[in-house]
CSV table of C-alpha atoms in Angstrom, one decimal:
chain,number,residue,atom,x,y,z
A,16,UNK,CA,2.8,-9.9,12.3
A,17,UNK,CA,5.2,-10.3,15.4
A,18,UNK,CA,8.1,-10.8,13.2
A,19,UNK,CA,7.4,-8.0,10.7
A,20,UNK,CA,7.5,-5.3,13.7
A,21,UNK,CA,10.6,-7.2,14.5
A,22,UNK,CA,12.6,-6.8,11.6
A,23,UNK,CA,11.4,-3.3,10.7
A,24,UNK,CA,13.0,-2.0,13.8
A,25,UNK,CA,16.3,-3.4,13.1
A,26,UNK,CA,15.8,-1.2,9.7
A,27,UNK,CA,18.0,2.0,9.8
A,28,UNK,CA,15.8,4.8,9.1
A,29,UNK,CA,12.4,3.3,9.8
A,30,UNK,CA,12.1,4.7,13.2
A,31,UNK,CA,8.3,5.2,14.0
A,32,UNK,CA,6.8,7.5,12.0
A,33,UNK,CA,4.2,10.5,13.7
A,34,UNK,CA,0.6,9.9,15.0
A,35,UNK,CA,-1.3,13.6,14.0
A,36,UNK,CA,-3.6,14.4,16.4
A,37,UNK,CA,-5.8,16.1,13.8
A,38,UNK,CA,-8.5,17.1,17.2
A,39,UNK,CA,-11.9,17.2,17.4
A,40,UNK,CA,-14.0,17.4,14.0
A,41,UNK,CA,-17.7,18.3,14.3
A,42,UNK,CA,-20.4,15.1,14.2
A,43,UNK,CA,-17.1,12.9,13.8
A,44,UNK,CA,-15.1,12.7,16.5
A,45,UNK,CA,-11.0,12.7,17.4
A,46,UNK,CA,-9.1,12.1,14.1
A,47,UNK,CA,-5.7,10.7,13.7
A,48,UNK,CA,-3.3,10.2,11.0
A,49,UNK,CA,-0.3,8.5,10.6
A,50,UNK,CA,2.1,10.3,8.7
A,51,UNK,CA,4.2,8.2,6.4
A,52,UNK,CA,6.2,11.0,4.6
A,53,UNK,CA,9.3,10.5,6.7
A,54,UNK,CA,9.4,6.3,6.3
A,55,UNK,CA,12.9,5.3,5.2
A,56,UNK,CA,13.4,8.4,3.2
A,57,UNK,CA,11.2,7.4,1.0
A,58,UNK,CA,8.0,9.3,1.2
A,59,UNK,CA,6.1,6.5,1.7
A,60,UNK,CA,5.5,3.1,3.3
A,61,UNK,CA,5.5,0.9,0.6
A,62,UNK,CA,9.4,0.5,1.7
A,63,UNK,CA,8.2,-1.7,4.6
A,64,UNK,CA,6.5,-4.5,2.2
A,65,UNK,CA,9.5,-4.4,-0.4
A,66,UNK,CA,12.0,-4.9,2.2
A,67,UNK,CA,10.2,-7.6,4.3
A,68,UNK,CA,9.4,-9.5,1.5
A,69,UNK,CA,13.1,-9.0,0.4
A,70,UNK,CA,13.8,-10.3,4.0
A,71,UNK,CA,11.8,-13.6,3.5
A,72,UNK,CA,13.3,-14.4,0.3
A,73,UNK,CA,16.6,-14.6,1.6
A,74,UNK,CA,15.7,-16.3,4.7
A,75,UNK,CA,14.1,-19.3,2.3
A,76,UNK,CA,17.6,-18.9,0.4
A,77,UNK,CA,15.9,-18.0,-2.8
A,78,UNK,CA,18.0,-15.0,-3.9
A,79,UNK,CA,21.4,-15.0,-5.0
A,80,UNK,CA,24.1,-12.2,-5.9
A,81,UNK,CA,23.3,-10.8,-8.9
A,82,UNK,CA,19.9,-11.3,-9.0
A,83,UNK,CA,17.0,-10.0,-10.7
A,84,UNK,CA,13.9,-8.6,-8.8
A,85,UNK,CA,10.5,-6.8,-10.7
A,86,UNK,CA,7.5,-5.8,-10.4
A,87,UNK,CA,5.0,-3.3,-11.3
A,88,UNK,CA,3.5,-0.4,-10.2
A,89,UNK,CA,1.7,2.8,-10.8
A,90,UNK,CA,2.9,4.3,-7.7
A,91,UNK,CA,5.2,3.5,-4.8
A,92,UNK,CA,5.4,0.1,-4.3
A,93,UNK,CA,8.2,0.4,-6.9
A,94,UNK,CA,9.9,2.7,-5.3
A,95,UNK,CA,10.0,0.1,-2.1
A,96,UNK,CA,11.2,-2.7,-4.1
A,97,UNK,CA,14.1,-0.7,-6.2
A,98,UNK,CA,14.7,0.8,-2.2
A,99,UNK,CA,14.8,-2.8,-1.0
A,100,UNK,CA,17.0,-4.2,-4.0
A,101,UNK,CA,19.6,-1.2,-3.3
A,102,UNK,CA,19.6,-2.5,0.2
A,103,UNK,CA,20.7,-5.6,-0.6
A,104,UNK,CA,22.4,-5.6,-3.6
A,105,UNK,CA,19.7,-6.9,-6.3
A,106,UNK,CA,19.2,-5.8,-9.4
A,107,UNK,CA,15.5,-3.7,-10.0
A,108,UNK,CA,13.2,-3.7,-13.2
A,109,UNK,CA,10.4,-1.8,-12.9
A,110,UNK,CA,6.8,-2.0,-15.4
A,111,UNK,CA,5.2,1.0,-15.3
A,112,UNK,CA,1.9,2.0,-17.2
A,113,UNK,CA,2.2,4.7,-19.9
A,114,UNK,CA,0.5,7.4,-18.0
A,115,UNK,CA,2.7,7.0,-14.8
A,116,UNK,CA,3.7,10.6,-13.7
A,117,UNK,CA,8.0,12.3,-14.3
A,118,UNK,CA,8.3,12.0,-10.4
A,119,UNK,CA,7.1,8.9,-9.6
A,120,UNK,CA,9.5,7.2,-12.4
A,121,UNK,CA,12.7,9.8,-11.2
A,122,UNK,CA,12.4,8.5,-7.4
A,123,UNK,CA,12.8,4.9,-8.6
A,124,UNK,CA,15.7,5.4,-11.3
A,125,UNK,CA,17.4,7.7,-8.5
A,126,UNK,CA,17.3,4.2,-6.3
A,127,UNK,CA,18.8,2.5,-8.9
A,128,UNK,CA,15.6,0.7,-10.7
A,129,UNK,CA,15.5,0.5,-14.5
A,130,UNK,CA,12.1,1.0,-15.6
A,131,UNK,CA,10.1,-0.4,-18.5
A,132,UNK,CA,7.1,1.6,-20.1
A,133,UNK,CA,4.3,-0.9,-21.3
A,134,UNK,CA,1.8,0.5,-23.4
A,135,UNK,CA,-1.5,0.2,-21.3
A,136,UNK,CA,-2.7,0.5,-17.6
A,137,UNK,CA,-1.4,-0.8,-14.5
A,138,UNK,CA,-3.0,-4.4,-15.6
A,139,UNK,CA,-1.1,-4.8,-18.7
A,140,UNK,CA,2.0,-3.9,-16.5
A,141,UNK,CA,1.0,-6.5,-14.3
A,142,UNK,CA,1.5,-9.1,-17.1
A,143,UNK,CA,5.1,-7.7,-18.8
A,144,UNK,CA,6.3,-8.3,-14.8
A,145,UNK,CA,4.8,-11.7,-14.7
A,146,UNK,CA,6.0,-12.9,-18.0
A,147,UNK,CA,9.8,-11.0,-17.4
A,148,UNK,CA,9.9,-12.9,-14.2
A,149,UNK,CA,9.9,-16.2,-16.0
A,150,UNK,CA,13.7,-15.2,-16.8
A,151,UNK,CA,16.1,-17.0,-14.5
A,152,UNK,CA,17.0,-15.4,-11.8
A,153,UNK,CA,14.4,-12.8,-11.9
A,154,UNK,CA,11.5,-12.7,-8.8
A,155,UNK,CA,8.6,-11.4,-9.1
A,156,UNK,CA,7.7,-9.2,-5.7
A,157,UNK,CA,4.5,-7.9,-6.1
A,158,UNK,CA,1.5,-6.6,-3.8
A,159,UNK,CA,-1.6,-8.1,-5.9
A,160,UNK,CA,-1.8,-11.7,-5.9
A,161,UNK,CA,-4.0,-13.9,-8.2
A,162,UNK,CA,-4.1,-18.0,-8.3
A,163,UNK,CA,-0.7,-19.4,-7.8
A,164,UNK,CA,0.7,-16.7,-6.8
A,165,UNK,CA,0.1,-15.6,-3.1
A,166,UNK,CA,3.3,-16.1,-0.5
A,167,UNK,CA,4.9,-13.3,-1.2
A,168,UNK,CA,2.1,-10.4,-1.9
A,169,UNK,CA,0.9,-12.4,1.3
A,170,UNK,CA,4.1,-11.2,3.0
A,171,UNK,CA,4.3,-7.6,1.8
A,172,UNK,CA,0.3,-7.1,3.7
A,173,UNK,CA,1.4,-8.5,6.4
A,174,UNK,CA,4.6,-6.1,6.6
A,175,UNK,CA,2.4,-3.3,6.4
A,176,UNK,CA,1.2,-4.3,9.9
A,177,UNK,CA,4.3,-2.3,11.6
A,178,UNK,CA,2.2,1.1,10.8
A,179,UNK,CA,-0.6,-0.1,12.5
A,180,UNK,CA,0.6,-1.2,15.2
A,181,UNK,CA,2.9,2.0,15.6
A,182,UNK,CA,-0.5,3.8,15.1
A,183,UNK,CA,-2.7,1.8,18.0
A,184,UNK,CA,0.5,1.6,20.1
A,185,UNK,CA,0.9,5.2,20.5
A,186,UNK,CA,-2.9,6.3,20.5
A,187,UNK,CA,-2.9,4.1,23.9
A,188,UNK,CA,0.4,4.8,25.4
A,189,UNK,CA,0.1,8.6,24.6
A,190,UNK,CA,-3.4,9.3,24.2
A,191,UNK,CA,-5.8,6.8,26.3
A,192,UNK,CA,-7.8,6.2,23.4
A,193,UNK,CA,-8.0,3.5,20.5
A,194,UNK,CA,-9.7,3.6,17.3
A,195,UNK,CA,-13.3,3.2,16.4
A,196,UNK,CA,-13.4,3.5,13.0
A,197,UNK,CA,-10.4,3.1,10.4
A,198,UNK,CA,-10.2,4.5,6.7
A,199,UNK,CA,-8.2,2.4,4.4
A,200,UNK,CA,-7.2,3.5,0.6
A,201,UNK,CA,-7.3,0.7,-1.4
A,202,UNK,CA,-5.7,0.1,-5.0
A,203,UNK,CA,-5.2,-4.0,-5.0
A,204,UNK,CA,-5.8,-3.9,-1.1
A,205,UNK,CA,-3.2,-5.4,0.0
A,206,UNK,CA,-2.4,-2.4,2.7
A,207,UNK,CA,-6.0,-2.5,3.7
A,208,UNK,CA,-6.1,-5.8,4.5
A,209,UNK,CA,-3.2,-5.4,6.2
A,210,UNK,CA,-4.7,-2.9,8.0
A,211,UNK,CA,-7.6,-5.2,9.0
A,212,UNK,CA,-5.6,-8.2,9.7
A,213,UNK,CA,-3.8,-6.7,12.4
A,214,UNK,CA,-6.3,-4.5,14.1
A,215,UNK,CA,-8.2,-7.1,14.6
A,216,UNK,CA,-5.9,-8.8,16.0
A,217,UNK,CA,-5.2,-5.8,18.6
A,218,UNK,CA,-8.3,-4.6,19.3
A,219,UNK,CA,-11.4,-6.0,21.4
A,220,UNK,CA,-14.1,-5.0,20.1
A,221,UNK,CA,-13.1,-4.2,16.4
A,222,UNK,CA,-13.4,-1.1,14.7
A,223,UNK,CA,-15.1,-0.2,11.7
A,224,UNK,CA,-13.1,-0.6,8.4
A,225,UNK,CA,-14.0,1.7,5.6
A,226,UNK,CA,-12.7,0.9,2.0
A,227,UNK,CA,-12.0,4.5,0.3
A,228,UNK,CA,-10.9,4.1,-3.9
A,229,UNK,CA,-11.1,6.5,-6.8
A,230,UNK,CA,-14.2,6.6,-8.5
A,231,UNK,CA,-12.7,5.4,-11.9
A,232,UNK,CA,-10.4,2.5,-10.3
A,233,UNK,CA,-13.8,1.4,-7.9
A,234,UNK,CA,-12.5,-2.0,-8.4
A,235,UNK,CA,-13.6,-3.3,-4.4
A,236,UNK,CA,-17.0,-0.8,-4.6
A,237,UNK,CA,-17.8,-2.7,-7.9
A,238,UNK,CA,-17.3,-6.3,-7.2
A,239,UNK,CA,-19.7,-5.6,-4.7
A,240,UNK,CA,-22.6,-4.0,-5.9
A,241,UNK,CA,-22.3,-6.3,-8.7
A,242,UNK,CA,-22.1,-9.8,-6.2
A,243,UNK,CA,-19.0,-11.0,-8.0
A,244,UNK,CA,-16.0,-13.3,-6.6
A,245,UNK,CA,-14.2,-10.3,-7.1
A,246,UNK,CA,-12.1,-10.8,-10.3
A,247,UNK,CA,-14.1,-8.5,-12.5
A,248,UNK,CA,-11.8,-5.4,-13.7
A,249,UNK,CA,-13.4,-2.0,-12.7
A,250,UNK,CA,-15.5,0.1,-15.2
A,251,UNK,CA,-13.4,3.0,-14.7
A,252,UNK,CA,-10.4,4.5,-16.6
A,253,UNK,CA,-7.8,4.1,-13.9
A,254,UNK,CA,-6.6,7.4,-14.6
A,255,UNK,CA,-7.3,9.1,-11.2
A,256,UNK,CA,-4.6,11.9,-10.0
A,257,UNK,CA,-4.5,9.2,-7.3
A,258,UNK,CA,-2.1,7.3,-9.0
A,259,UNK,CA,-0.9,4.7,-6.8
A,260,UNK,CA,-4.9,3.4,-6.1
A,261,UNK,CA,-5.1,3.2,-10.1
A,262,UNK,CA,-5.8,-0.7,-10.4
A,263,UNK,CA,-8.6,-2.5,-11.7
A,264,UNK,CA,-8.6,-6.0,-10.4
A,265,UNK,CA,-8.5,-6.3,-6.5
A,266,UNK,CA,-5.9,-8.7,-5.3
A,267,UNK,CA,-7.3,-12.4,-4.4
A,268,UNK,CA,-5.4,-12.2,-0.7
A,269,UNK,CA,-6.9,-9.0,0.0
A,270,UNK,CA,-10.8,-9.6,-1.5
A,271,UNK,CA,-12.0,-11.9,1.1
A,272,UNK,CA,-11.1,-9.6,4.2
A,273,UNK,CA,-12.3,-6.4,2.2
A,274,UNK,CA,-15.5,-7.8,1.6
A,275,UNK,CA,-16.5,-9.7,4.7
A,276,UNK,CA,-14.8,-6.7,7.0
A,277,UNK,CA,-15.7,-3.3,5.6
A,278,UNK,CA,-18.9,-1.7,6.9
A,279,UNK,CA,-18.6,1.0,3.8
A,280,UNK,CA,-17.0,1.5,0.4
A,281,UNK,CA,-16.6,4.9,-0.5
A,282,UNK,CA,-15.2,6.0,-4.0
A,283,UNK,CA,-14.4,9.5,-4.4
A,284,UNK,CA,-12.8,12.1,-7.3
A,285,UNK,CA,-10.3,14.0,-8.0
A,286,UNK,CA,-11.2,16.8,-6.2
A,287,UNK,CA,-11.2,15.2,-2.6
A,288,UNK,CA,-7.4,14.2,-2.6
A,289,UNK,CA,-6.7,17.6,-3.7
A,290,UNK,CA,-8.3,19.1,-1.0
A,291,UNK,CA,-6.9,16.9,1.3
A,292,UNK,CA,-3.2,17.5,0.4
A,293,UNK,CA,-3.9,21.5,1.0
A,294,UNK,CA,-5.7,20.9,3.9
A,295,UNK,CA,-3.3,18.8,6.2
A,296,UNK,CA,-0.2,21.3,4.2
A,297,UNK,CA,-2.1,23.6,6.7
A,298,UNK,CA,-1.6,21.1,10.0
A,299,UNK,CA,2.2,20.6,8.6
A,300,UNK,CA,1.7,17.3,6.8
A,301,UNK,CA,3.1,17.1,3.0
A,302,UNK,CA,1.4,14.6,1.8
A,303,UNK,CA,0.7,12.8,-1.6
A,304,UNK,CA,-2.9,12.5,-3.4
A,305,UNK,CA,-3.0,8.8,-2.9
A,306,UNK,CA,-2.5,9.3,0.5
A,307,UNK,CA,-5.3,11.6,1.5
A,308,UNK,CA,-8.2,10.0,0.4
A,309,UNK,CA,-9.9,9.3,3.4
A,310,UNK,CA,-8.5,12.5,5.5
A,311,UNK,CA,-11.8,14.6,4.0
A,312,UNK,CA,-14.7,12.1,4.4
């Protein structure tokens, strides 16, 4: 985790990102958020896991100039790995499921990534990135994981630790306080667990970890009520207007910490996200709807 904060501060453009003291909410307690709208310029902080995992690649010598590297997405991990590949000077193919929204393809094709429509969900894109990724000198770099295929979605979570430990850094240094309980989103998990991984690393004793989803991409909530190993594909439609958190299957790295570490699952609808992105507009936050989900619980 060490090395992740390490190399994201050599980044330009990923300074810290703010810590919004949202106050005092009745029966709740201080709340804080951690505003990743202002992360490399790209709304988001998927841009830490594409480029981190961009960064190991290289250091193992497996990328060479002119190469290919893909993934899928339904949200803005894509737009981290065609950030990343820009960076470097890779090549980017993107898979995208059919319903994925004008603005969420434009920012990836204005970083340079080619996108490729499949005709499904976020799962079948999932397997037109595997199979394309056969193609030599393609690499896959994706945030779910399944058997055989772990090292590098293993990498992106643990990038992800550089937001949290911006987050618990500055709630000491500037506030005297630390967290007691911590709301994740979760699509594949791979940013929760991330979450997880490191603050219980930093803190003593733990917080509480809650595991917020979309109630028709429940894929964590699910496997759980129904006592599985957790590689059964949600029930849902994976349509929510949270787009990014629109997967069925969670990701094998990211199942095991979810389960045993999460005191609640919480799935909520459309409607919550909505209000959320209104509400913090109010405190001077733009945020996105897969962003929010836990702001309103």
């Amino acid at each position: 985790m060490e090395d992740a904060v390490a190399f994201h501060k050599t980044l330009p453009g990923c300074d810290p990102t703010p810590l919004v003291d949202l106050g005092m909410m009745p029966d709740i307690g201080r709340v804080f958020l951690k505003d990743e709208g202002q992360r490399l310029g790209l709304k988001a902080f998927k841009g830490l896991g594409g480029t981190y995992a961009v960064h190991k690649l290289e250091e193992q010598g497996a990328l060479q100039p002119g190469d290919t590297l893909t993934t899928m997405t339904d949200g803005n991990h894509g737009v981290g790995v065609a950030y990343a590949a820009k960076q470097r000077g890779y090549n980017a193919v993107i898979y995208i499921p059919r319903q994925m929204k004008k603005d969420r393809r434009d920012r990836i094709t204005g970083l340079g990534g080619k996108l490729v429509e499949v005709p499904g969900d976020y799962d079948q894109a999932i397997l037109a990135a595997k199979a394309a990724a056969e193609q030599p000198g393609w690499h896959l770099v994706a945030d779910s994981s399944w058997e055989g295929y772990t090292e590098i979605p293993t990498n992106i979570t643990t990038a992800y630790s550089t937001l949290f430990y911006e987050a618990i850094e500055e709630m000491h240094t500037a506030h005297n306080t630390a967290p007691t309980h911590i709301f994740l989103q979760a699509g594949v998990g791979s940013f929760a667990a991330g979450g997880i991984t490191y603050a219980l690393s930093a803190l003593k004793p733990a917080p509480h970890f809650v595991c917020v989803e979309p109630v028709d991409a429940a894929c964590f909530l699910e496997n759980i009520q129904d006592g599985t190993d957790g590689k059964n594909a949600c029930r849902g439609a994976t349509e929510s207007v949270m787009a990014g958190l629109n997967c069925g299957v969670p990701a094998i790295t990211a199942w095991p910490l979810l389960r045993d570490c999460c005191c609640g699952f919480v799935v909520l609808g459309d409607g919550w996200p909505i209000a959320a992105v209104r509400e913090l507009y109010k405190e001077g936050v733009v945020a996105g709807s897969q962003g929010v989900p836990g702001t309103l619980l």
